[in-house]
Coordinates of C-alpha atoms in Angstrom, one line a residue:
M1 CA 0.0 0.0 0.0
A2 CA 2.9 2.3 -0.6
D3 CA 1.1 3.9 -3.5
A4 CA -1.9 4.8 -1.6
T5 CA -4.6 6.7 -3.6
I6 CA -5.4 10.2 -2.7
S7 CA -8.6 12.3 -3.2
G8 CA -9.6 12.6 -6.9
G9 CA -8.6 8.9 -7.5
L10 CA -5.0 9.7 -8.6
P11 CA -2.2 7.4 -7.2
Q12 CA 0.3 9.5 -5.2
G13 CA 3.3 8.1 -6.9
R14 CA 2.2 8.6 -10.5
G15 CA -0.3 11.5 -11.2
A16 CA 0.3 13.8 -8.2
K17 CA 2.7 14.4 -5.3
T18 CA 3.0 16.5 -2.2
A19 CA 5.6 19.2 -1.9
S20 CA 6.2 18.3 1.8
P21 CA 4.4 16.3 4.5
G22 CA 1.1 18.1 5.1
G23 CA 1.7 20.5 2.2
P24 CA -0.6 21.0 -0.8
M25 CA -1.0 18.3 -3.4
L26 CA 0.9 18.9 -6.6
A27 CA 0.3 17.8 -10.2
A28 CA 3.1 16.1 -12.3
D29 CA 4.2 19.5 -13.6
G30 CA 4.6 20.9 -10.1
T31 CA 1.5 23.1 -10.0
P32 CA -1.1 22.7 -7.3
L33 CA -3.4 19.8 -8.1
R34 CA -6.6 21.9 -7.5
A35 CA -5.4 24.6 -10.0
S36 CA -4.4 21.9 -12.5
L37 CA -7.8 20.2 -12.3
A38 CA -9.6 23.6 -12.6
R39 CA -7.6 24.4 -15.7
S40 CA -8.3 21.1 -17.3
L41 CA -12.0 21.5 -16.6
R42 CA -12.0 24.9 -18.2
R43 CA -10.4 23.5 -21.3
Q44 CA -13.0 20.7 -21.5
K45 CA -15.8 23.3 -21.2
M46 CA -14.2 25.5 -23.8
R47 CA -13.9 22.5 -26.2
A48 CA -17.6 21.6 -25.6
L49 CA -18.6 25.2 -26.2
L50 CA -16.7 25.4 -29.4
L51 CA -18.4 22.2 -30.6
I52 CA -21.9 23.5 -30.0
A53 CA -21.1 27.1 -31.0
P54 CA -22.3 26.7 -34.6
L55 CA -25.6 25.3 -33.4
L56 CA -26.0 28.1 -30.9
L57 CA -25.2 30.7 -33.6
F58 CA -27.7 29.1 -35.9
I59 CA -30.4 29.1 -33.2
L60 CA -29.6 32.7 -32.4
V61 CA -29.8 33.9 -36.0
T62 CA -32.8 31.9 -37.2
F63 CA -34.9 31.7 -34.1
V64 CA -34.1 34.0 -31.2
M65 CA -33.4 37.1 -33.3
P66 CA -36.5 36.8 -35.5
I67 CA -38.7 36.4 -32.4
G68 CA -37.0 39.4 -30.8
D69 CA -37.6 41.4 -34.0
M70 CA -41.2 40.3 -34.0
L71 CA -41.7 41.4 -30.4
F72 CA -40.2 44.8 -31.1
R73 CA -42.2 45.4 -34.3
S74 CA -45.4 44.6 -32.4
V75 CA -45.0 47.6 -30.1
E76 CA -42.7 50.1 -32.0
N77 CA -44.4 53.2 -33.4
H78 CA -41.6 55.5 -34.3
I79 CA -42.9 56.7 -37.6
V80 CA -45.3 59.3 -36.2
A81 CA -42.8 60.9 -33.9
D82 CA -40.0 60.8 -36.5
T83 CA -42.1 62.2 -39.4
L84 CA -43.9 64.9 -37.4
P85 CA -41.5 65.8 -34.5
R86 CA -42.6 69.5 -34.3
T87 CA -46.3 68.6 -34.4
V88 CA -46.0 65.9 -31.7
A89 CA -44.1 68.4 -29.5
A90 CA -46.7 71.1 -30.1
L91 CA -49.6 68.8 -29.4
R92 CA -48.3 68.2 -25.9
D93 CA -48.9 71.8 -25.1
D94 CA -52.3 72.1 -26.7
P95 CA -55.0 69.8 -25.2
S96 CA -57.9 71.3 -27.2
E97 CA -59.8 68.9 -29.5
V98 CA -58.8 71.0 -32.6
P99 CA -55.5 72.6 -31.9
G100 CA -54.5 76.2 -32.5
E101 CA -52.1 78.0 -34.9
P102 CA -48.8 76.7 -33.4
V103 CA -49.8 73.1 -34.0
F104 CA -50.9 73.8 -37.6
R105 CA -47.7 75.7 -38.2
A106 CA -45.6 72.8 -36.9
M107 CA -47.7 70.4 -39.1
A108 CA -47.0 72.6 -42.2
E109 CA -43.3 72.5 -41.6
D110 CA -43.2 68.8 -40.7
L111 CA -45.4 67.9 -43.7
Q112 CA -43.2 70.0 -46.1
V113 CA -40.2 68.0 -44.9
A114 CA -42.0 64.7 -45.1
V115 CA -43.1 65.4 -48.7
E116 CA -39.6 66.2 -49.7
E117 CA -38.3 63.1 -48.1
K118 CA -41.3 61.1 -49.4
T119 CA -42.2 59.7 -45.9
H120 CA -45.7 61.2 -45.6
T121 CA -47.1 58.3 -47.6
Q122 CA -45.6 55.8 -45.1
L123 CA -47.1 57.9 -42.3
G124 CA -50.5 57.8 -44.0
T125 CA -50.3 54.1 -44.4
R126 CA -49.5 53.6 -40.7
L127 CA -52.3 55.9 -39.5
N128 CA -54.8 54.4 -41.9
Y129 CA -54.5 51.1 -40.0
E130 CA -56.1 53.0 -37.0
S131 CA -58.5 55.4 -38.8
S132 CA -59.7 54.9 -42.4
G133 CA -59.1 57.9 -44.6
M134 CA -55.8 59.1 -43.0
S135 CA -53.7 57.9 -45.9
S136 CA -55.7 59.9 -48.5
L137 CA -55.8 62.9 -46.2
L138 CA -52.0 63.0 -45.9
R139 CA -51.4 62.3 -49.5
G140 CA -53.8 65.1 -50.6
T141 CA -52.5 67.6 -48.2
G142 CA -48.9 66.6 -49.1
R143 CA -49.7 67.7 -52.7
D144 CA -51.1 71.1 -51.4
V145 CA -48.5 71.9 -48.8
K146 CA -46.0 73.2 -51.3
G147 CA -48.4 75.8 -52.4
M148 CA -49.4 77.0 -48.9
G149 CA -48.3 80.6 -48.4
E150 CA -47.7 81.2 -52.1
D151 CA -49.6 84.6 -51.9
V152 CA -47.3 85.7 -49.0
A153 CA -44.2 84.7 -51.0
K154 CA -45.4 86.7 -54.0
A155 CA -46.1 89.7 -52.0
V156 CA -42.7 89.7 -50.3
T157 CA -40.8 89.1 -53.5
G158 CA -42.9 91.8 -55.2
L159 CA -41.5 94.4 -52.7
D160 CA -37.9 93.5 -53.4
D161 CA -36.5 91.0 -56.0
A162 CA -33.6 90.4 -53.6
W163 CA -35.9 88.1 -51.5
E164 CA -35.8 85.6 -54.4
E165 CA -32.0 85.3 -54.1
P166 CA -30.8 82.5 -51.9
G167 CA -27.9 84.7 -50.8
T168 CA -30.3 87.2 -49.2
W169 CA -31.6 84.6 -46.8
V170 CA -28.1 83.3 -46.0
A171 CA -26.9 86.8 -45.3
L172 CA -29.9 87.5 -43.1
L173 CA -30.0 84.2 -41.1
A174 CA -26.6 82.5 -41.2
D175 CA -24.1 82.6 -38.4
P176 CA -20.9 84.3 -39.6
A177 CA -18.7 81.4 -38.5
W178 CA -20.9 79.1 -40.7
V179 CA -20.6 81.5 -43.6
Q180 CA -16.8 81.4 -43.4
T181 CA -16.8 77.5 -43.0
Q182 CA -19.1 77.2 -46.0
A183 CA -17.0 79.5 -48.1
E184 CA -13.9 77.4 -47.3
W185 CA -15.8 74.2 -48.2
A186 CA -16.9 75.7 -51.5
A187 CA -13.4 76.9 -52.3
A188 CA -11.9 73.4 -51.5
D189 CA -14.3 71.8 -54.0
D190 CA -14.2 68.5 -52.2
K191 CA -16.8 65.8 -52.3
S192 CA -17.8 66.1 -48.6
P193 CA -21.3 67.3 -47.7
E194 CA -21.8 71.0 -47.2
P195 CA -21.5 72.0 -43.5
A196 CA -24.8 71.9 -41.7
F197 CA -26.5 75.3 -41.7
A198 CA -26.2 77.3 -38.5
A199 CA -28.3 80.4 -37.7
S200 CA -26.9 83.5 -36.0
A201 CA -27.8 84.5 -32.5
A202 CA -29.6 87.6 -33.6
A203 CA -31.7 85.8 -36.1
T204 CA -32.6 83.0 -33.6
E205 CA -33.7 85.6 -31.0
R206 CA -35.6 88.1 -33.2
L207 CA -36.8 85.8 -36.1
P208 CA -37.4 82.5 -34.3
R209 CA -40.2 81.2 -36.6
T210 CA -38.2 82.1 -39.7
V211 CA -35.1 80.3 -38.4
E212 CA -37.1 77.2 -37.6
A213 CA -38.7 77.1 -41.1
Y214 CA -35.4 77.8 -42.8
Q215 CA -33.5 75.2 -40.9
A216 CA -36.1 72.6 -41.9
F217 CA -35.6 73.7 -45.5
A218 CA -31.8 73.7 -45.1
H219 CA -31.8 70.1 -43.7
V220 CA -33.7 68.7 -46.6
T221 CA -31.6 70.7 -49.1
Q222 CA -28.3 69.6 -47.7
A223 CA -28.8 66.2 -46.2
D224 CA -31.4 64.7 -48.6
D225 CA -31.0 66.5 -51.9
G226 CA -27.2 67.1 -51.6
D227 CA -27.6 70.7 -52.7
S228 CA -26.3 74.0 -51.2
V229 CA -28.6 76.4 -49.4
T230 CA -26.6 79.2 -51.1
E231 CA -28.1 78.1 -54.4
E232 CA -31.7 77.2 -53.5
E233 CA -34.7 79.6 -52.8
P234 CA -36.5 78.6 -49.5
W235 CA -40.0 77.3 -49.3
N236 CA -43.1 79.4 -49.2
L237 CA -43.4 78.6 -45.5
A238 CA -40.2 80.6 -44.8
Y239 CA -41.8 83.7 -46.3
V240 CA -44.9 83.1 -44.1
A241 CA -42.8 82.6 -41.0
L242 CA -40.8 85.8 -41.8
A243 CA -44.0 87.8 -42.1
D244 CA -45.3 86.3 -38.9
D245 CA -42.1 87.2 -37.0
L246 CA -42.2 90.8 -38.2
R247 CA -45.9 91.1 -37.3
A248 CA -45.2 89.8 -33.8
D249 CA -42.0 91.9 -33.4
P250 CA -42.1 95.0 -35.7
G251 CA -38.7 96.2 -34.4
A252 CA -36.9 93.0 -35.2
A253 CA -34.9 94.9 -37.9
E254 CA -33.0 96.7 -35.1
A255 CA -30.9 93.6 -34.5
F256 CA -29.5 93.7 -38.0
E257 CA -27.3 96.0 -40.0
G258 CA -26.9 97.2 -43.6
D259 CA -29.0 95.8 -46.4
N260 CA -30.6 93.2 -44.0
R261 CA -31.9 96.0 -41.8
A262 CA -33.2 98.0 -44.7
R263 CA -35.0 95.1 -46.3
L264 CA -36.5 94.1 -42.9
D265 CA -37.7 97.7 -42.3
A266 CA -39.4 97.8 -45.7
L267 CA -40.9 94.4 -45.2
S268 CA -42.1 95.2 -41.7
A269 CA -43.9 98.3 -43.0
A270 CA -45.6 96.2 -45.7
V271 CA -46.7 93.7 -43.2
A272 CA -48.1 96.5 -41.0
D273 CA -50.1 98.1 -43.8
G274 CA -51.5 94.8 -45.1
T275 CA -49.5 94.7 -48.4
V276 CA -48.2 91.4 -47.2
P277 CA -51.3 89.5 -46.2
A278 CA -51.7 87.6 -42.9
V279 CA -52.5 84.0 -43.4
S280 CA -53.9 81.3 -41.1
Y281 CA -52.2 77.9 -41.1
R282 CA -55.5 76.4 -39.9
D283 CA -57.4 77.9 -42.8
M284 CA -54.8 76.7 -45.3
F285 CA -55.1 73.1 -44.0
V286 CA -58.9 73.2 -43.8
E287 CA -59.0 74.6 -47.3
S288 CA -56.9 71.6 -48.4
D289 CA -59.2 69.1 -46.6
D290 CA -62.1 69.7 -44.1
A291 CA -60.9 66.7 -42.1
W292 CA -58.1 68.9 -40.6
G293 CA -60.8 70.9 -38.7
E294 CA -62.3 67.7 -37.2
P295 CA -61.4 66.5 -33.7
G296 CA -61.1 62.9 -34.8
T297 CA -58.1 63.6 -37.1
W298 CA -56.1 65.2 -34.2
S299 CA -57.2 62.5 -31.8
V300 CA -55.6 59.9 -34.0
L301 CA -52.4 61.9 -34.1
R302 CA -52.3 62.3 -30.4
T303 CA -53.1 58.7 -29.6
F304 CA -50.4 57.3 -31.8
S305 CA -47.7 59.9 -31.3
S306 CA -45.8 57.8 -28.8
R307 CA -42.8 55.8 -30.0
F308 CA -44.2 52.6 -28.5
T309 CA -47.9 51.6 -28.6
P310 CA -50.1 48.8 -27.4
G311 CA -52.4 49.5 -30.4
Y312 CA -51.3 46.5 -32.5
Y313 CA -52.1 44.1 -29.6
L314 CA -55.4 45.8 -29.0
N315 CA -56.3 45.5 -32.7
A316 CA -55.3 41.8 -32.6
V317 CA -58.1 41.2 -30.0
D318 CA -60.7 43.5 -31.7
L319 CA -60.0 46.5 -29.4
K320 CA -58.7 50.0 -30.2
L321 CA -57.3 53.0 -28.6
G322 CA -59.8 55.8 -28.6
P323 CA -60.1 59.3 -27.1
N324 CA -61.4 57.8 -23.9
G325 CA -59.0 54.9 -23.7
I326 CA -59.5 51.3 -24.8
E327 CA -62.7 50.6 -26.7
M328 CA -64.3 47.7 -28.5
R329 CA -64.2 47.9 -32.3
E330 CA -67.4 48.1 -34.3
P331 CA -69.1 44.7 -34.7
K332 CA -68.3 44.6 -38.4
D333 CA -64.6 45.0 -37.7
R334 CA -64.3 42.3 -35.0
I335 CA -62.6 39.4 -36.9
Y336 CA -59.5 38.4 -35.0
L337 CA -61.0 36.8 -31.8
Q338 CA -63.2 34.8 -34.1
L339 CA -60.2 33.7 -36.2
F340 CA -58.3 32.7 -33.0
V341 CA -61.2 30.6 -31.7
R342 CA -61.7 29.1 -35.2
T343 CA -58.0 28.3 -35.4
L344 CA -57.9 26.6 -32.0
V345 CA -61.1 24.6 -32.5
M346 CA -60.3 23.4 -36.0
S347 CA -56.7 22.5 -35.0
L348 CA -58.1 20.4 -32.1
V349 CA -60.6 18.8 -34.5
I350 CA -57.9 18.0 -37.0
T351 CA -55.7 16.5 -34.3
G352 CA -58.6 14.4 -33.0
T353 CA -59.4 13.2 -36.5
C354 CA -55.7 12.2 -37.0
I355 CA -55.8 10.2 -33.8
L356 CA -59.0 8.4 -34.8
L357 CA -57.6 7.5 -38.3
G358 CA -53.9 7.1 -37.3
Y359 CA -54.3 4.9 -34.3
P360 CA -55.7 1.8 -36.1
I361 CA -53.3 2.2 -39.0
A362 CA -50.3 2.4 -36.6
F363 CA -51.7 -0.6 -34.6
L364 CA -52.0 -2.6 -37.8
L365 CA -48.5 -1.7 -39.0
A366 CA -47.0 -2.6 -35.6
N367 CA -48.6 -6.0 -35.5
L368 CA -48.3 -7.2 -39.1
P369 CA -45.3 -9.2 -40.2
E370 CA -42.3 -7.0 -40.8
R371 CA -42.2 -7.5 -44.6
T372 CA -45.8 -6.5 -45.0
A373 CA -45.5 -3.7 -42.5
N374 CA -42.6 -2.2 -44.4
L375 CA -44.5 -2.3 -47.7
L376 CA -47.5 -0.5 -46.1
M377 CA -45.1 2.0 -44.4
I378 CA -44.1 3.1 -47.9
L379 CA -47.7 4.2 -48.5
V380 CA -47.6 6.2 -45.3
L381 CA -44.4 8.0 -46.3
L382 CA -45.4 8.5 -49.9
P383 CA -47.1 11.8 -49.3
F384 CA -43.8 13.3 -48.1
W385 CA -42.4 12.7 -51.6
T386 CA -45.2 14.9 -53.1
S387 CA -45.3 18.6 -53.0
L388 CA -47.6 20.1 -50.4
L389 CA -49.0 22.4 -53.1
V390 CA -49.8 19.5 -55.4
R391 CA -51.5 17.5 -52.6
T392 CA -53.7 20.5 -51.7
S393 CA -54.5 21.2 -55.3
A394 CA -55.6 17.6 -55.7
W395 CA -58.1 18.0 -52.9
K396 CA -59.5 21.0 -54.8
V397 CA -60.2 18.7 -57.7
L398 CA -61.7 16.0 -55.5
L399 CA -63.8 18.1 -53.3
Q400 CA -65.4 20.6 -55.6
Q401 CA -69.1 20.2 -56.4
Q402 CA -68.4 18.9 -59.8
G403 CA -65.5 16.9 -58.5
V404 CA -64.7 13.2 -58.2
I405 CA -66.2 12.7 -54.7
N406 CA -69.5 14.4 -55.5
D407 CA -69.7 12.5 -58.9
I408 CA -69.3 9.2 -57.1
L409 CA -72.0 10.1 -54.5
V410 CA -74.4 11.1 -57.3
W411 CA -73.6 7.9 -59.2
L412 CA -74.3 5.8 -56.2
G413 CA -77.5 7.7 -55.6
I414 CA -76.5 8.8 -52.1
V415 CA -77.1 12.5 -53.1
G416 CA -79.1 14.1 -55.9
D417 CA -77.4 15.9 -58.7
G418 CA -79.0 19.1 -57.6
N419 CA -78.0 18.6 -54.0
R420 CA -74.3 18.1 -54.3
L421 CA -72.3 18.5 -51.1
A422 CA -70.3 21.7 -50.4
L423 CA -67.0 20.2 -49.4
I424 CA -64.6 23.0 -50.4
N425 CA -64.2 26.7 -49.6
N426 CA -65.4 26.0 -46.0
Q427 CA -64.3 24.4 -42.8
T428 CA -65.1 20.9 -44.1
G429 CA -62.6 21.2 -46.9
T430 CA -59.9 22.5 -44.6
I431 CA -60.4 19.7 -42.1
I432 CA -60.3 17.0 -44.8
A433 CA -57.2 18.3 -46.6
M434 CA -55.2 19.1 -43.4
T435 CA -56.1 15.7 -41.9
H436 CA -54.7 14.0 -44.9
I437 CA -51.5 16.2 -44.8
L438 CA -50.9 15.8 -41.1
L439 CA -51.9 12.1 -40.7
P440 CA -48.3 10.7 -41.2
F441 CA -47.1 12.9 -38.3
M442 CA -49.6 11.0 -36.1
I443 CA -48.9 7.5 -37.5
L444 CA -45.1 7.6 -37.2
P445 CA -44.9 8.4 -33.5
L446 CA -47.7 5.9 -32.7
Y447 CA -46.0 3.2 -34.8
S448 CA -42.6 3.8 -33.1
V449 CA -44.1 3.5 -29.6
M450 CA -46.3 0.5 -30.5
K451 CA -43.3 -1.4 -31.9
G452 CA -41.7 -1.2 -28.5
I453 CA -44.7 -2.7 -26.6
P454 CA -44.0 -6.4 -25.9
K455 CA -46.7 -8.6 -27.3
S456 CA -46.3 -10.9 -24.4
Y457 CA -48.1 -8.4 -22.2
V458 CA -51.4 -8.8 -24.1
R459 CA -51.0 -12.6 -24.2
A460 CA -50.4 -12.6 -20.4
A461 CA -53.6 -10.6 -19.8
K462 CA -55.6 -13.0 -21.9
S463 CA -54.1 -16.0 -20.1
L464 CA -55.4 -14.4 -16.9
G465 CA -58.9 -14.3 -18.2
A466 CA -59.2 -10.9 -19.9
N467 CA -61.1 -10.7 -23.2
D468 CA -59.6 -9.0 -26.3
W469 CA -61.2 -5.6 -25.5
T470 CA -60.1 -5.6 -21.8
A471 CA -56.6 -6.7 -22.7
F472 CA -56.3 -3.9 -25.2
W473 CA -57.9 -1.2 -23.1
R474 CA -56.3 -2.1 -19.8
V475 CA -52.9 -3.3 -21.0
Y476 CA -52.0 -2.2 -24.5
F477 CA -53.7 1.3 -24.8
P478 CA -52.0 2.8 -21.7
Q479 CA -48.6 1.9 -23.1
S480 CA -49.4 3.6 -26.4
V481 CA -50.5 6.9 -24.8
P482 CA -47.0 8.4 -25.1
G483 CA -47.2 8.0 -28.8
I484 CA -50.6 9.7 -28.9
G485 CA -49.2 12.6 -26.9
A486 CA -46.2 12.9 -29.3
G487 CA -48.4 12.7 -32.4
S488 CA -50.9 15.1 -30.9
I489 CA -48.3 17.8 -30.2
L490 CA -46.8 17.4 -33.7
C491 CA -50.2 17.6 -35.4
F492 CA -51.6 20.4 -33.3
I493 CA -48.6 22.7 -33.5
L494 CA -48.3 22.1 -37.3
A495 CA -52.0 22.7 -37.8
I496 CA -52.3 25.9 -35.8
G497 CA -49.6 27.5 -37.9
Y498 CA -50.7 26.3 -41.4
Y499 CA -51.8 28.8 -43.9
I500 CA -51.2 27.4 -47.4
T501 CA -53.9 24.6 -47.2
P502 CA -56.6 26.8 -45.5
E503 CA -55.9 29.5 -48.1
L504 CA -56.5 27.2 -51.0
V505 CA -59.4 25.1 -49.8
G506 CA -60.8 27.1 -46.8
G507 CA -62.5 30.0 -48.6
T508 CA -63.7 32.7 -46.2
K509 CA -65.0 30.4 -43.5
G510 CA -62.1 27.9 -43.3
V511 CA -59.1 30.2 -43.1
F512 CA -56.8 30.3 -39.9
I513 CA -55.3 33.3 -38.1
S514 CA -52.0 32.4 -39.9
N515 CA -53.7 33.4 -43.2
R516 CA -54.4 36.9 -41.8
I517 CA -50.8 37.1 -40.6
A518 CA -49.6 36.3 -44.1
Y519 CA -51.9 38.9 -45.5
H520 CA -50.6 41.6 -43.3
I521 CA -47.0 40.7 -44.1
S522 CA -47.3 40.4 -47.9
D523 CA -50.3 42.5 -48.9
S524 CA -51.3 45.2 -46.4
L525 CA -47.7 45.5 -45.2
N526 CA -49.0 46.1 -41.6
W527 CA -46.1 44.3 -40.1
G528 CA -46.8 45.6 -36.6
L529 CA -50.2 44.0 -36.5
A530 CA -48.8 40.8 -38.1
A531 CA -46.1 40.7 -35.4
A532 CA -48.7 41.2 -32.7
L533 CA -50.9 38.4 -34.1
G534 CA -47.9 36.1 -34.3
T535 CA -46.8 36.9 -30.8
I536 CA -50.3 36.1 -29.4
L537 CA -50.4 32.9 -31.4
L538 CA -47.0 31.9 -30.0
A539 CA -48.2 32.8 -26.5
V540 CA -51.3 30.6 -26.9
V541 CA -49.2 27.7 -28.1
M542 CA -46.9 28.1 -25.2
L543 CA -49.8 28.3 -22.8
L544 CA -51.4 25.1 -24.2
Y545 CA -48.0 23.4 -24.0
W546 CA -47.7 24.4 -20.4
A547 CA -51.3 23.1 -19.7
Y548 CA -50.5 19.8 -21.4
D549 CA -47.4 19.4 -19.4
R550 CA -49.3 20.0 -16.1
L551 CA -52.2 17.7 -17.0
V552 CA -50.4 14.9 -18.9
G553 CA -46.7 15.5 -18.3
I554 CA -44.3 16.1 -21.2
D555 CA -42.1 13.4 -19.8
N556 CA -44.7 10.9 -20.8
V557 CA -44.4 11.8 -24.5
K558 CA -42.2 9.4 -26.4
L559 CA -41.2 9.1 -30.0
G560 CA -40.0 5.5 -29.6
G561 CA -40.3 2.5 -27.3

């Protein structure tokens, strides 16, 4: 016993040693054994991690990230705040049902920018999901916004042609430091973007509305169009803003010098005597479309101005955000709860039908001689070798009123020629076609489990006096339940997410919620609502899975004996 073993199972004389009596155990290389074992364990974990890293990456990219993106899209609502930032800010300070001039002025500037950037149509599409008519309203007003304030612009330029020159506006509003930087950039003739426009302190203080309108114009001109503000005449709204500033502050010209002061003095006098007309932003919008004078339009903008919204989830359960909070939708618009219920009920019916048809087939295959069972198993697997689209299209031919099944029933005299059965474009057609498609997913788990059930158990039960039914029900069937569980989970989860087959044979009464999700993704492009519907469907499946685990036990599900 000279080589007595030590903790860890290593012989003292070969794998480890002690530095001195009572000292720490050392590995063969002289390092402490504890540290050596820890280092070896880390290496093993790292190798294992590297082996599964490709699978983890695949799951992350194809499963986790898409679900995360779906969850984000179901609540994000940035387009209103990004497209109408000034309007959203102004609405916070104006609680009236139809807001005042500041909000309409902010809307005019925002919409002018949105038209130039071509984002107003996307905004209209988004708001149209919540209130019908918003898309056409924003499109129509977008066409008119460029002409708003045209009479003011003509009056101002009629006083002095210099107001038509871009240089006049730059000299009036630009910060001197920016003017110098811009001149250096122009002289260098490089390919970099023009320096972002910066207003002078005097202009910002005495002509605030003009600076705001001009900066919006400058941003679009420089960032989006790639042009220089020194070469472009500003929008009509800049002329309106300048007239409004001089009307609110007749002495604004005192803050400027030279030609700028002279022009502002002349323009201020023209504003005072009415040569330059006063305009109302509200009147210009209402002239474009009466809807701008209605509280409902502004209620929609207020309700969906937040960057995150529960609106998609509310729509998915036939609710909506209204002026007074959450409201039920009109009865004619309540479709999603009905679709969810139909999807769940029909998926359960299809699963039950697969059990009724698949169990005897699997029982037969498991108890036939192996050669015969293998030949019949080819017939079970044969549908997998045929395109899903082809199989579904074949059912369209079989089930239609002038199809093969109805012709056979008429020929046999079971139904009259004038009373042919409606087997397609309804729930019946969906159940028949999907049962056929999902039946192999029930048969295969059942067959695998039944093959593992020893036949001697049934013989033993019969030898103890049980009849055939008792032996089957009390001995054989309980052992096949794990196969039923596995097949049911496969069929139900596949059925609840199907959309091709219901779309082709279901008509309007046999479609699933997945068909509506596909519609919003590919046709209406309402990805937020599609994401909300998909998230709710996923949550329902997870809830049912949890309930199944609590009632039956997922550990009792087997794919083999």
